[in-house]
PDB file of C-alpha atoms in Angstrom:
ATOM      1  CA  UNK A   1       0.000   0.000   0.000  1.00  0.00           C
ATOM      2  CA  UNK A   2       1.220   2.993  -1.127  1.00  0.00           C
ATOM      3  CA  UNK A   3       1.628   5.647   1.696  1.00  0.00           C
ATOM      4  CA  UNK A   4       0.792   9.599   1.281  1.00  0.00           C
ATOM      5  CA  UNK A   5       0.486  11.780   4.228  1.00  0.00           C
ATOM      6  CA  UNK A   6       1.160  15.548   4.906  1.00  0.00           C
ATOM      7  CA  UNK A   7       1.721  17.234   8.636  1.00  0.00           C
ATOM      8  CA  UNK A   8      -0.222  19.693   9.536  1.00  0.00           C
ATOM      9  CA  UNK A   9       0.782  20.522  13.138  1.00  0.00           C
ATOM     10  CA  UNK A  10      -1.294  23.242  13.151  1.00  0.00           C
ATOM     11  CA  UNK A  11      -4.526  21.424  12.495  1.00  0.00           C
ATOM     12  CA  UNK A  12      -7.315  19.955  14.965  1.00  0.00           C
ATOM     13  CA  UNK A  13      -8.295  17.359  12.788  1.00  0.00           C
ATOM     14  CA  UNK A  14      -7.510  14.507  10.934  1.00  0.00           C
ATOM     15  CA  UNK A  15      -8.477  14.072   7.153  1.00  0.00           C
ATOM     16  CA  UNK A  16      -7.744   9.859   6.372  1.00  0.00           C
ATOM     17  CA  UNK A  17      -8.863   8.179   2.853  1.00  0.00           C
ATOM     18  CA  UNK A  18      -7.833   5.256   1.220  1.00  0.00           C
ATOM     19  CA  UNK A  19      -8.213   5.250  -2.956  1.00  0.00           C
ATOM     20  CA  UNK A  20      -9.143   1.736  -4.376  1.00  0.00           C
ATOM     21  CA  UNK A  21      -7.871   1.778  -8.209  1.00  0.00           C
ATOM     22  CA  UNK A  22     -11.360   1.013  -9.460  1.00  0.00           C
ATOM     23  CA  UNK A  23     -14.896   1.718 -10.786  1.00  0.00           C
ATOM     24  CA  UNK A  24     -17.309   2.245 -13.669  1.00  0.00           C
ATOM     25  CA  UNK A  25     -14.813   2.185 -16.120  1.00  0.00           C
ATOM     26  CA  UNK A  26     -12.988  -0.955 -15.126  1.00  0.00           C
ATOM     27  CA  UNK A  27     -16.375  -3.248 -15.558  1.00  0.00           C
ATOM     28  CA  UNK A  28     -17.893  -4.944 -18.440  1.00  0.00           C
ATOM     29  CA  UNK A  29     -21.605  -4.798 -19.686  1.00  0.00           C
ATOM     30  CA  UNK A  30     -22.632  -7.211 -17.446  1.00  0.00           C
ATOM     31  CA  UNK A  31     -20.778  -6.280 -14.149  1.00  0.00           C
ATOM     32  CA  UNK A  32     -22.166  -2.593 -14.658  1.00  0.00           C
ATOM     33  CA  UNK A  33     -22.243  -0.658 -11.671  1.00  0.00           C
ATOM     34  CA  UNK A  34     -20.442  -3.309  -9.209  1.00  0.00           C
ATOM     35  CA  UNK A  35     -17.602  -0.851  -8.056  1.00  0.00           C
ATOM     36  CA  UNK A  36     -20.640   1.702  -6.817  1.00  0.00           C
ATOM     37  CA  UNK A  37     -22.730  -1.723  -4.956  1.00  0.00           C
ATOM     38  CA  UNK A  38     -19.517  -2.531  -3.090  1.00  0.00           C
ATOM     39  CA  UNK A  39     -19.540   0.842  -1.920  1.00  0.00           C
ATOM     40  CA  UNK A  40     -23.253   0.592  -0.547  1.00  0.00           C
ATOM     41  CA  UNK A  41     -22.421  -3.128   1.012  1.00  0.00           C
ATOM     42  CA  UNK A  42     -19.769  -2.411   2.909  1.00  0.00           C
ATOM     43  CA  UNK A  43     -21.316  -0.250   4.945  1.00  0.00           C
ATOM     44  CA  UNK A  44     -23.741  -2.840   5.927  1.00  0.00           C
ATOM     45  CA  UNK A  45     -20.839  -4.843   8.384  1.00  0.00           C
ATOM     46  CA  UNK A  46     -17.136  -5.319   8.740  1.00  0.00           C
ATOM     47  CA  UNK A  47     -15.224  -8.261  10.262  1.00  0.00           C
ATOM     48  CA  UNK A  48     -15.440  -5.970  13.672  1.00  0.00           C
ATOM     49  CA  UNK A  49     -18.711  -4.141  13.215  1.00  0.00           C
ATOM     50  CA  UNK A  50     -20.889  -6.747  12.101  1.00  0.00           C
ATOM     51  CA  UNK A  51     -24.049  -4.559  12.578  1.00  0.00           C
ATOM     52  CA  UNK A  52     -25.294  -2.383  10.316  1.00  0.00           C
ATOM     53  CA  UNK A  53     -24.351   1.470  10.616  1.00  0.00           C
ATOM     54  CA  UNK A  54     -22.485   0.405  13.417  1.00  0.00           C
ATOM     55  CA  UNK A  55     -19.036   1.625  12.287  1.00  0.00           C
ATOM     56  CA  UNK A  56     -20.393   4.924  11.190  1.00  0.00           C
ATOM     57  CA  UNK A  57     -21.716   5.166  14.968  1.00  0.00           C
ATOM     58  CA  UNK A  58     -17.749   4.434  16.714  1.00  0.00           C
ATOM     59  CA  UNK A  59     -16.785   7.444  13.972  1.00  0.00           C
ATOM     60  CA  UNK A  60     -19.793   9.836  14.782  1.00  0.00           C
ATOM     61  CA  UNK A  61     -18.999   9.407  18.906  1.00  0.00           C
ATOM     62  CA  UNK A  62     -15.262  10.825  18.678  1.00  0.00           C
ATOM     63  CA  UNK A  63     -17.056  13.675  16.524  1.00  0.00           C
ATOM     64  CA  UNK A  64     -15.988  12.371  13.155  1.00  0.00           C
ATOM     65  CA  UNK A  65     -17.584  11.624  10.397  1.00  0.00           C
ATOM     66  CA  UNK A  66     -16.936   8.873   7.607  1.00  0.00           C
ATOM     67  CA  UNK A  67     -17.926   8.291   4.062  1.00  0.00           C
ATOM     68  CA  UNK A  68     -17.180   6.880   0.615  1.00  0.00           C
ATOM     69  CA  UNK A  69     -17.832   7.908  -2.624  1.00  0.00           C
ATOM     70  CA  UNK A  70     -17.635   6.418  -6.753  1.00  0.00           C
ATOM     71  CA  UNK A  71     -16.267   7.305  -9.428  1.00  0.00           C
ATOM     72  CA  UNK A  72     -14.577   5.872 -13.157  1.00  0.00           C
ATOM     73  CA  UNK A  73     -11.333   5.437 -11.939  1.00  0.00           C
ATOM     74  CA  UNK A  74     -11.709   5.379  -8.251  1.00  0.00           C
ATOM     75  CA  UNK A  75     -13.671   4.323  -5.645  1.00  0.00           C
ATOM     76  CA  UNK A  76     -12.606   6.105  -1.947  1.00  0.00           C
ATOM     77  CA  UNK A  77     -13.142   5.577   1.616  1.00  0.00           C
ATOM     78  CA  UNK A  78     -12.938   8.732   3.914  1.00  0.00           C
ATOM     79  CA  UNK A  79     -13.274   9.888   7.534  1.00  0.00           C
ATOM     80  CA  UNK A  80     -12.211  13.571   9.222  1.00  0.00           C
ATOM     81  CA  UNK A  81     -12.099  13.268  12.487  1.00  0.00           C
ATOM     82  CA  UNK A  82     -10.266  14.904  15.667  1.00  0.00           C
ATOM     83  CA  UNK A  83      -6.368  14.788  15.456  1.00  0.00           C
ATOM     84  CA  UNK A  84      -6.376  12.969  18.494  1.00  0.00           C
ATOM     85  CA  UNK A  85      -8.421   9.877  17.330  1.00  0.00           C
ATOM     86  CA  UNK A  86      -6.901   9.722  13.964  1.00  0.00           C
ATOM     87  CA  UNK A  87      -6.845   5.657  15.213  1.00  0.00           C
ATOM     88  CA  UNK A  88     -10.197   5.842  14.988  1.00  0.00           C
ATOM     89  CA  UNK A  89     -10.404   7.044  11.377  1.00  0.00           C
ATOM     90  CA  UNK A  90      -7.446   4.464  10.434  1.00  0.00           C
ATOM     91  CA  UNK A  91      -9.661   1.749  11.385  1.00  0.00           C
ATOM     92  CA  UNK A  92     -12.752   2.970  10.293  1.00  0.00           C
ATOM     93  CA  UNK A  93     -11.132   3.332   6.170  1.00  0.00           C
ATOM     94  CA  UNK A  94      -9.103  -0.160   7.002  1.00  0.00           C
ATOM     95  CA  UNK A  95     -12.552  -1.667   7.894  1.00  0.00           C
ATOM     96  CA  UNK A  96     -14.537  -0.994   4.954  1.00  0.00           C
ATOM     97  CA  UNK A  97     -12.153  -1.650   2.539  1.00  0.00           C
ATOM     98  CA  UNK A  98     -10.367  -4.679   3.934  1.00  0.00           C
ATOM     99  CA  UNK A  99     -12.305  -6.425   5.803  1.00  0.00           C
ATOM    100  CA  UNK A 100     -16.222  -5.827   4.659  1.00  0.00           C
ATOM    101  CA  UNK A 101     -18.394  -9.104   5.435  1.00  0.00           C
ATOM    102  CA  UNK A 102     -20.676  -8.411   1.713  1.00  0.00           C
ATOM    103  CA  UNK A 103     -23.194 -10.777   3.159  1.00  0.00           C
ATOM    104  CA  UNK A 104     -26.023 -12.107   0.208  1.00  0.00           C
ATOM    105  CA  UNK A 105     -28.848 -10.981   2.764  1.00  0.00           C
ATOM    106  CA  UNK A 106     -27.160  -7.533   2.947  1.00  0.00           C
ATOM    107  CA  UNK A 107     -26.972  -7.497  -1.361  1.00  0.00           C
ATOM    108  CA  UNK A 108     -31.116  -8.118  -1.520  1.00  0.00           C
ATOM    109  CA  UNK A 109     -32.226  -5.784   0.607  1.00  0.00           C
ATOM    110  CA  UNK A 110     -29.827  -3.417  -0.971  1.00  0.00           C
ATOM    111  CA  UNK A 111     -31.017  -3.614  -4.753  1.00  0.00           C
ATOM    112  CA  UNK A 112     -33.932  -1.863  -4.244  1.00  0.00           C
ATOM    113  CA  UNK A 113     -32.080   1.199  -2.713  1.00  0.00           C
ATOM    114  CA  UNK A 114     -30.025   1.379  -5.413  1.00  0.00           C
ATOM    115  CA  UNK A 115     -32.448   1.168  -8.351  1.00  0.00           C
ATOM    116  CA  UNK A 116     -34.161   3.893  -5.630  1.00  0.00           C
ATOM    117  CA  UNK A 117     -30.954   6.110  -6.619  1.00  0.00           C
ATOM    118  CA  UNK A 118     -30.611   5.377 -10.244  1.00  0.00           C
ATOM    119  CA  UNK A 119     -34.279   6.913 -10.175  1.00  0.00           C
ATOM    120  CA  UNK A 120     -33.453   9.760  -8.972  1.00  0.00           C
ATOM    121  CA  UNK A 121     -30.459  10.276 -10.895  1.00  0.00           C
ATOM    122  CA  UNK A 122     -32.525  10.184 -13.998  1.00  0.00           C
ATOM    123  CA  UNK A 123     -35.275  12.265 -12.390  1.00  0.00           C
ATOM    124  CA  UNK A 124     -32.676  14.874 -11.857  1.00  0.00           C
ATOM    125  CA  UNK A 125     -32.263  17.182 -15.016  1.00  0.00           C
ATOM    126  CA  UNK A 126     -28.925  18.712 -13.855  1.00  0.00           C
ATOM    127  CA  UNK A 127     -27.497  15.097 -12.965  1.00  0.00           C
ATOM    128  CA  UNK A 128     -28.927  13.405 -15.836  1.00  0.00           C
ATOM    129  CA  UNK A 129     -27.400  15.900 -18.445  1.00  0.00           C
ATOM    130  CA  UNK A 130     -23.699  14.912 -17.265  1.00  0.00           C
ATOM    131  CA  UNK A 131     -24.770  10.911 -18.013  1.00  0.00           C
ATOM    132  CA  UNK A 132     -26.412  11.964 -21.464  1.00  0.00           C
ATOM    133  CA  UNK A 133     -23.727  14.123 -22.210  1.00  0.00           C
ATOM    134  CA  UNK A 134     -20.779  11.482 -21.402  1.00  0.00           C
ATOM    135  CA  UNK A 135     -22.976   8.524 -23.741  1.00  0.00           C
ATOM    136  CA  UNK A 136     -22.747  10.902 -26.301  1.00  0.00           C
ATOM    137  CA  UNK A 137     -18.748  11.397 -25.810  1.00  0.00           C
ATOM    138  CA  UNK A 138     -17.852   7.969 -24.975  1.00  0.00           C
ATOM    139  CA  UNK A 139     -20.755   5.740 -26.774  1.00  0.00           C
ATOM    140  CA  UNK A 140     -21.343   2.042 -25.529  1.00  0.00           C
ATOM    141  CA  UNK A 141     -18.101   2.564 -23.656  1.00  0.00           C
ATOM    142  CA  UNK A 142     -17.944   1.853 -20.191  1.00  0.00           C
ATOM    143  CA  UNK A 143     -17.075   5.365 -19.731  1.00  0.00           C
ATOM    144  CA  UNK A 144     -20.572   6.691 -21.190  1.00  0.00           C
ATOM    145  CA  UNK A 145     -22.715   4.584 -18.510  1.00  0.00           C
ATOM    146  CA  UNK A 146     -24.067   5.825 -15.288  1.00  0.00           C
ATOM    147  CA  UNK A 147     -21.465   4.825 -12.470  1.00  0.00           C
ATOM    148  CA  UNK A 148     -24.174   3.178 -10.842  1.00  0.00           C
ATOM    149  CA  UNK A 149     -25.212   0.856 -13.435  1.00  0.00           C
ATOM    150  CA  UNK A 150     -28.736   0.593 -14.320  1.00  0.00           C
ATOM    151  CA  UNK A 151     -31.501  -0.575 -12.539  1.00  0.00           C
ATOM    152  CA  UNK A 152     -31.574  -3.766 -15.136  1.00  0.00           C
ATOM    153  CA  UNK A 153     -27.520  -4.559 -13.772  1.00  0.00           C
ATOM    154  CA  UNK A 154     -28.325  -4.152 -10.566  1.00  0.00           C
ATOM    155  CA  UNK A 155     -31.156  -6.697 -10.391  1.00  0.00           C
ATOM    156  CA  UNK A 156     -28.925  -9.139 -12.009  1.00  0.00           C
ATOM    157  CA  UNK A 157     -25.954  -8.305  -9.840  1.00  0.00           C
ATOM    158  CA  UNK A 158     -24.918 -11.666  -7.730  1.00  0.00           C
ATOM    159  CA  UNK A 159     -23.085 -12.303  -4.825  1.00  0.00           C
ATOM    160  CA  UNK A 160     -20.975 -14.465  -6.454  1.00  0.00           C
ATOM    161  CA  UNK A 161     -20.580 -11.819  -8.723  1.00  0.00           C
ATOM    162  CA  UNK A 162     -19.736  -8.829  -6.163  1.00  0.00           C
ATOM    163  CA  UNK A 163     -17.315 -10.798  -3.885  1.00  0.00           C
ATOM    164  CA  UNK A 164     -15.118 -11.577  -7.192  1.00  0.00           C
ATOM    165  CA  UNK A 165     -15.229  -8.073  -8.112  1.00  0.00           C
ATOM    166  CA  UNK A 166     -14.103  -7.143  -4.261  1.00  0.00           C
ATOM    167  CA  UNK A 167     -11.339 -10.300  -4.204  1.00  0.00           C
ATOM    168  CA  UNK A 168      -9.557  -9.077  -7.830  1.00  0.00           C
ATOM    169  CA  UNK A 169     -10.066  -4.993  -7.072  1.00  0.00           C
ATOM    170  CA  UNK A 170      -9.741  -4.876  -3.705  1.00  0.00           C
ATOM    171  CA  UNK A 171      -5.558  -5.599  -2.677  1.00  0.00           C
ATOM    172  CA  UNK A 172      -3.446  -3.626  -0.295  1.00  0.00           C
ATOM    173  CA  UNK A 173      -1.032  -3.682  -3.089  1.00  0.00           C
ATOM    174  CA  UNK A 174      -2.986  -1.483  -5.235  1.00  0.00           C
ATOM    175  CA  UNK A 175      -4.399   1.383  -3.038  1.00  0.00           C
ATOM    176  CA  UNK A 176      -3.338   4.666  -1.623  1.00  0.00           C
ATOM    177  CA  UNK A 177      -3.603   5.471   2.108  1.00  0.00           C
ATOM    178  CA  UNK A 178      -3.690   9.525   2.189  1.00  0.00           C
ATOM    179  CA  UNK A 179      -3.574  11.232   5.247  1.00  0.00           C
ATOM    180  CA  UNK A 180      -3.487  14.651   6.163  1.00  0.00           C
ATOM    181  CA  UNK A 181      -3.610  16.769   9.568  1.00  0.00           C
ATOM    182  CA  UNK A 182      -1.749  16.982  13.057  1.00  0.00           C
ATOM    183  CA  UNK A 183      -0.754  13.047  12.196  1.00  0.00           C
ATOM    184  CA  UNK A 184       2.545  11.432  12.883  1.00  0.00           C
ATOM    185  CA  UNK A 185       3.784  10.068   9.051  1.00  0.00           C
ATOM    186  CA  UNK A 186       5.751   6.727  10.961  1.00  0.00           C
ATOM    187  CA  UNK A 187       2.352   5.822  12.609  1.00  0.00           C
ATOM    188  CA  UNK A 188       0.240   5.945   9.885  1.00  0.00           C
ATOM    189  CA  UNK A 189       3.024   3.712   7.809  1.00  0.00           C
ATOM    190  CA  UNK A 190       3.402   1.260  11.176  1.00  0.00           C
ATOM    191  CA  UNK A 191      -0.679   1.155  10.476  1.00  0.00           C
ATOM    192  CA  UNK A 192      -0.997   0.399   6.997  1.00  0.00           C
ATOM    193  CA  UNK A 193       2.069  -2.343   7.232  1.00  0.00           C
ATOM    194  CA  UNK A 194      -0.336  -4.016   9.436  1.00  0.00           C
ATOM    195  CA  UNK A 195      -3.216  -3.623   7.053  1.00  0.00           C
ATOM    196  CA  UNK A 196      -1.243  -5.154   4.700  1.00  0.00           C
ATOM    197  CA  UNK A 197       0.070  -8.147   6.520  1.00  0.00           C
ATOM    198  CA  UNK A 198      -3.474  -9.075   8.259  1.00  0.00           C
ATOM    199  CA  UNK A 199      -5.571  -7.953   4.562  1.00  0.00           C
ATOM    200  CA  UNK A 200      -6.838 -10.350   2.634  1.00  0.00           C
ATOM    201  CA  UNK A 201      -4.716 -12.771   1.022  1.00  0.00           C
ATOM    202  CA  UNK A 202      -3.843 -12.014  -3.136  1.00  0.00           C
ATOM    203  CA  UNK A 203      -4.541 -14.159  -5.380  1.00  0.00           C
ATOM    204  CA  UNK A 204      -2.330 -13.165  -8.434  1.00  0.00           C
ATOM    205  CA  UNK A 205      -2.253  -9.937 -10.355  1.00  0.00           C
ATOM    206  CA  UNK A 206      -5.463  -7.639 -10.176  1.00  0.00           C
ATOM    207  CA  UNK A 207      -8.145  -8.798 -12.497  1.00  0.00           C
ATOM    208  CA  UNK A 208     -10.159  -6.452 -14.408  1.00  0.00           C
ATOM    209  CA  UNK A 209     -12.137  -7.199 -17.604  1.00  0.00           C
ATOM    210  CA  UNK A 210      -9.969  -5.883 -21.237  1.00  0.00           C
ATOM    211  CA  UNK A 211     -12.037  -2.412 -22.102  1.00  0.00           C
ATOM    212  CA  UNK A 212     -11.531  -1.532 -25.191  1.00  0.00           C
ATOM    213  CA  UNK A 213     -10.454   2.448 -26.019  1.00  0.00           C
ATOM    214  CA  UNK A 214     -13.676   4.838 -27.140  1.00  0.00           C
ATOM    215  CA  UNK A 215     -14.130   4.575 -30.662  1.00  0.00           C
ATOM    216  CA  UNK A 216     -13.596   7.574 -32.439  1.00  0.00           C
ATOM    217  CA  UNK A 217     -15.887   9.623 -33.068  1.00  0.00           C
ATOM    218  CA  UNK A 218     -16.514   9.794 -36.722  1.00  0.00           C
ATOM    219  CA  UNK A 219     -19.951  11.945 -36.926  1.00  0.00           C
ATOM    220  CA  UNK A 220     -21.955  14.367 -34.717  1.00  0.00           C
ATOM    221  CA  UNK A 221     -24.012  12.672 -31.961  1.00  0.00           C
ATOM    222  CA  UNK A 222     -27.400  13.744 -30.857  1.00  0.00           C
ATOM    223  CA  UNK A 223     -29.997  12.516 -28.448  1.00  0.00           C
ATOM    224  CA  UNK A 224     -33.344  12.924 -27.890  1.00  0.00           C
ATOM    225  CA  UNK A 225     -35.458  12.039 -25.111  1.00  0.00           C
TER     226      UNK A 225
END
Protein backbone atom coordinates (compact mmCIF):
# COMPACT_ATOMS: atom_id res chain seq x y z
CA UNK A 1 0.00 0.00 0.00
CA UNK A 2 1.22 2.99 -1.13
CA UNK A 3 1.63 5.65 1.70
CA UNK A 4 0.79 9.60 1.28
CA UNK A 5 0.49 11.78 4.23
CA UNK A 6 1.16 15.55 4.91
CA UNK A 7 1.72 17.23 8.64
CA UNK A 8 -0.22 19.69 9.54
CA UNK A 9 0.78 20.52 13.14
CA UNK A 10 -1.29 23.24 13.15
CA UNK A 11 -4.53 21.42 12.50
CA UNK A 12 -7.32 19.96 14.96
CA UNK A 13 -8.29 17.36 12.79
CA UNK A 14 -7.51 14.51 10.93
CA UNK A 15 -8.48 14.07 7.15
CA UNK A 16 -7.74 9.86 6.37
CA UNK A 17 -8.86 8.18 2.85
CA UNK A 18 -7.83 5.26 1.22
CA UNK A 19 -8.21 5.25 -2.96
CA UNK A 20 -9.14 1.74 -4.38
CA UNK A 21 -7.87 1.78 -8.21
CA UNK A 22 -11.36 1.01 -9.46
CA UNK A 23 -14.90 1.72 -10.79
CA UNK A 24 -17.31 2.25 -13.67
CA UNK A 25 -14.81 2.18 -16.12
CA UNK A 26 -12.99 -0.96 -15.13
CA UNK A 27 -16.37 -3.25 -15.56
CA UNK A 28 -17.89 -4.94 -18.44
CA UNK A 29 -21.61 -4.80 -19.69
CA UNK A 30 -22.63 -7.21 -17.45
CA UNK A 31 -20.78 -6.28 -14.15
CA UNK A 32 -22.17 -2.59 -14.66
CA UNK A 33 -22.24 -0.66 -11.67
CA UNK A 34 -20.44 -3.31 -9.21
CA UNK A 35 -17.60 -0.85 -8.06
CA UNK A 36 -20.64 1.70 -6.82
CA UNK A 37 -22.73 -1.72 -4.96
CA UNK A 38 -19.52 -2.53 -3.09
CA UNK A 39 -19.54 0.84 -1.92
CA UNK A 40 -23.25 0.59 -0.55
CA UNK A 41 -22.42 -3.13 1.01
CA UNK A 42 -19.77 -2.41 2.91
CA UNK A 43 -21.32 -0.25 4.95
CA UNK A 44 -23.74 -2.84 5.93
CA UNK A 45 -20.84 -4.84 8.38
CA UNK A 46 -17.14 -5.32 8.74
CA UNK A 47 -15.22 -8.26 10.26
CA UNK A 48 -15.44 -5.97 13.67
CA UNK A 49 -18.71 -4.14 13.21
CA UNK A 50 -20.89 -6.75 12.10
CA UNK A 51 -24.05 -4.56 12.58
CA UNK A 52 -25.29 -2.38 10.32
CA UNK A 53 -24.35 1.47 10.62
CA UNK A 54 -22.48 0.40 13.42
CA UNK A 55 -19.04 1.63 12.29
CA UNK A 56 -20.39 4.92 11.19
CA UNK A 57 -21.72 5.17 14.97
CA UNK A 58 -17.75 4.43 16.71
CA UNK A 59 -16.78 7.44 13.97
CA UNK A 60 -19.79 9.84 14.78
CA UNK A 61 -19.00 9.41 18.91
CA UNK A 62 -15.26 10.82 18.68
CA UNK A 63 -17.06 13.67 16.52
CA UNK A 64 -15.99 12.37 13.15
CA UNK A 65 -17.58 11.62 10.40
CA UNK A 66 -16.94 8.87 7.61
CA UNK A 67 -17.93 8.29 4.06
CA UNK A 68 -17.18 6.88 0.61
CA UNK A 69 -17.83 7.91 -2.62
CA UNK A 70 -17.64 6.42 -6.75
CA UNK A 71 -16.27 7.30 -9.43
CA UNK A 72 -14.58 5.87 -13.16
CA UNK A 73 -11.33 5.44 -11.94
CA UNK A 74 -11.71 5.38 -8.25
CA UNK A 75 -13.67 4.32 -5.64
CA UNK A 76 -12.61 6.11 -1.95
CA UNK A 77 -13.14 5.58 1.62
CA UNK A 78 -12.94 8.73 3.91
CA UNK A 79 -13.27 9.89 7.53
CA UNK A 80 -12.21 13.57 9.22
CA UNK A 81 -12.10 13.27 12.49
CA UNK A 82 -10.27 14.90 15.67
CA UNK A 83 -6.37 14.79 15.46
CA UNK A 84 -6.38 12.97 18.49
CA UNK A 85 -8.42 9.88 17.33
CA UNK A 86 -6.90 9.72 13.96
CA UNK A 87 -6.84 5.66 15.21
CA UNK A 88 -10.20 5.84 14.99
CA UNK A 89 -10.40 7.04 11.38
CA UNK A 90 -7.45 4.46 10.43
CA UNK A 91 -9.66 1.75 11.38
CA UNK A 92 -12.75 2.97 10.29
CA UNK A 93 -11.13 3.33 6.17
CA UNK A 94 -9.10 -0.16 7.00
CA UNK A 95 -12.55 -1.67 7.89
CA UNK A 96 -14.54 -0.99 4.95
CA UNK A 97 -12.15 -1.65 2.54
CA UNK A 98 -10.37 -4.68 3.93
CA UNK A 99 -12.30 -6.42 5.80
CA UNK A 100 -16.22 -5.83 4.66
CA UNK A 101 -18.39 -9.10 5.43
CA UNK A 102 -20.68 -8.41 1.71
CA UNK A 103 -23.19 -10.78 3.16
CA UNK A 104 -26.02 -12.11 0.21
CA UNK A 105 -28.85 -10.98 2.76
CA UNK A 106 -27.16 -7.53 2.95
CA UNK A 107 -26.97 -7.50 -1.36
CA UNK A 108 -31.12 -8.12 -1.52
CA UNK A 109 -32.23 -5.78 0.61
CA UNK A 110 -29.83 -3.42 -0.97
CA UNK A 111 -31.02 -3.61 -4.75
CA UNK A 112 -33.93 -1.86 -4.24
CA UNK A 113 -32.08 1.20 -2.71
CA UNK A 114 -30.02 1.38 -5.41
CA UNK A 115 -32.45 1.17 -8.35
CA UNK A 116 -34.16 3.89 -5.63
CA UNK A 117 -30.95 6.11 -6.62
CA UNK A 118 -30.61 5.38 -10.24
CA UNK A 119 -34.28 6.91 -10.17
CA UNK A 120 -33.45 9.76 -8.97
CA UNK A 121 -30.46 10.28 -10.89
CA UNK A 122 -32.53 10.18 -14.00
CA UNK A 123 -35.27 12.27 -12.39
CA UNK A 124 -32.68 14.87 -11.86
CA UNK A 125 -32.26 17.18 -15.02
CA UNK A 126 -28.93 18.71 -13.85
CA UNK A 127 -27.50 15.10 -12.96
CA UNK A 128 -28.93 13.41 -15.84
CA UNK A 129 -27.40 15.90 -18.45
CA UNK A 130 -23.70 14.91 -17.27
CA UNK A 131 -24.77 10.91 -18.01
CA UNK A 132 -26.41 11.96 -21.46
CA UNK A 133 -23.73 14.12 -22.21
CA UNK A 134 -20.78 11.48 -21.40
CA UNK A 135 -22.98 8.52 -23.74
CA UNK A 136 -22.75 10.90 -26.30
CA UNK A 137 -18.75 11.40 -25.81
CA UNK A 138 -17.85 7.97 -24.97
CA UNK A 139 -20.76 5.74 -26.77
CA UNK A 140 -21.34 2.04 -25.53
CA UNK A 141 -18.10 2.56 -23.66
CA UNK A 142 -17.94 1.85 -20.19
CA UNK A 143 -17.07 5.37 -19.73
CA UNK A 144 -20.57 6.69 -21.19
CA UNK A 145 -22.71 4.58 -18.51
CA UNK A 146 -24.07 5.83 -15.29
CA UNK A 147 -21.46 4.83 -12.47
CA UNK A 148 -24.17 3.18 -10.84
CA UNK A 149 -25.21 0.86 -13.44
CA UNK A 150 -28.74 0.59 -14.32
CA UNK A 151 -31.50 -0.57 -12.54
CA UNK A 152 -31.57 -3.77 -15.14
CA UNK A 153 -27.52 -4.56 -13.77
CA UNK A 154 -28.32 -4.15 -10.57
CA UNK A 155 -31.16 -6.70 -10.39
CA UNK A 156 -28.92 -9.14 -12.01
CA UNK A 157 -25.95 -8.30 -9.84
CA UNK A 158 -24.92 -11.67 -7.73
CA UNK A 159 -23.09 -12.30 -4.83
CA UNK A 160 -20.98 -14.47 -6.45
CA UNK A 161 -20.58 -11.82 -8.72
CA UNK A 162 -19.74 -8.83 -6.16
CA UNK A 163 -17.31 -10.80 -3.89
CA UNK A 164 -15.12 -11.58 -7.19
CA UNK A 165 -15.23 -8.07 -8.11
CA UNK A 166 -14.10 -7.14 -4.26
CA UNK A 167 -11.34 -10.30 -4.20
CA UNK A 168 -9.56 -9.08 -7.83
CA UNK A 169 -10.07 -4.99 -7.07
CA UNK A 170 -9.74 -4.88 -3.70
CA UNK A 171 -5.56 -5.60 -2.68
CA UNK A 172 -3.45 -3.63 -0.30
CA UNK A 173 -1.03 -3.68 -3.09
CA UNK A 174 -2.99 -1.48 -5.24
CA UNK A 175 -4.40 1.38 -3.04
CA UNK A 176 -3.34 4.67 -1.62
CA UNK A 177 -3.60 5.47 2.11
CA UNK A 178 -3.69 9.52 2.19
CA UNK A 179 -3.57 11.23 5.25
CA UNK A 180 -3.49 14.65 6.16
CA UNK A 181 -3.61 16.77 9.57
CA UNK A 182 -1.75 16.98 13.06
CA UNK A 183 -0.75 13.05 12.20
CA UNK A 184 2.55 11.43 12.88
CA UNK A 185 3.78 10.07 9.05
CA UNK A 186 5.75 6.73 10.96
CA UNK A 187 2.35 5.82 12.61
CA UNK A 188 0.24 5.94 9.89
CA UNK A 189 3.02 3.71 7.81
CA UNK A 190 3.40 1.26 11.18
CA UNK A 191 -0.68 1.15 10.48
CA UNK A 192 -1.00 0.40 7.00
CA UNK A 193 2.07 -2.34 7.23
CA UNK A 194 -0.34 -4.02 9.44
CA UNK A 195 -3.22 -3.62 7.05
CA UNK A 196 -1.24 -5.15 4.70
CA UNK A 197 0.07 -8.15 6.52
CA UNK A 198 -3.47 -9.07 8.26
CA UNK A 199 -5.57 -7.95 4.56
CA UNK A 200 -6.84 -10.35 2.63
CA UNK A 201 -4.72 -12.77 1.02
CA UNK A 202 -3.84 -12.01 -3.14
CA UNK A 203 -4.54 -14.16 -5.38
CA UNK A 204 -2.33 -13.16 -8.43
CA UNK A 205 -2.25 -9.94 -10.35
CA UNK A 206 -5.46 -7.64 -10.18
CA UNK A 207 -8.15 -8.80 -12.50
CA UNK A 208 -10.16 -6.45 -14.41
CA UNK A 209 -12.14 -7.20 -17.60
CA UNK A 210 -9.97 -5.88 -21.24
CA UNK A 211 -12.04 -2.41 -22.10
CA UNK A 212 -11.53 -1.53 -25.19
CA UNK A 213 -10.45 2.45 -26.02
CA UNK A 214 -13.68 4.84 -27.14
CA UNK A 215 -14.13 4.57 -30.66
CA UNK A 216 -13.60 7.57 -32.44
CA UNK A 217 -15.89 9.62 -33.07
CA UNK A 218 -16.51 9.79 -36.72
CA UNK A 219 -19.95 11.95 -36.93
CA UNK A 220 -21.95 14.37 -34.72
CA UNK A 221 -24.01 12.67 -31.96
CA UNK A 222 -27.40 13.74 -30.86
CA UNK A 223 -30.00 12.52 -28.45
CA UNK A 224 -33.34 12.92 -27.89
CA UNK A 225 -35.46 12.04 -25.11
Amino acid sequence: MRVVTQAMPGARSASVAIFVPVGSRHEDDAHAGLSHFLEHLVFKGTREHPEAGALSQVVESVGGSVNASTDRELTVFSSKVPAERTDVALHAVSELALHPLLRHADLTSEKPVIADEIRMYVDSPSDHVFTLFDELLYGRHPLGREIAGTIGSVRRATHAGVVGHWRAAYRPSGMVLAVAGAIDHDEVVRSASDWHAAGPPEEGPARRPPVAAPAPQAAPRGALR
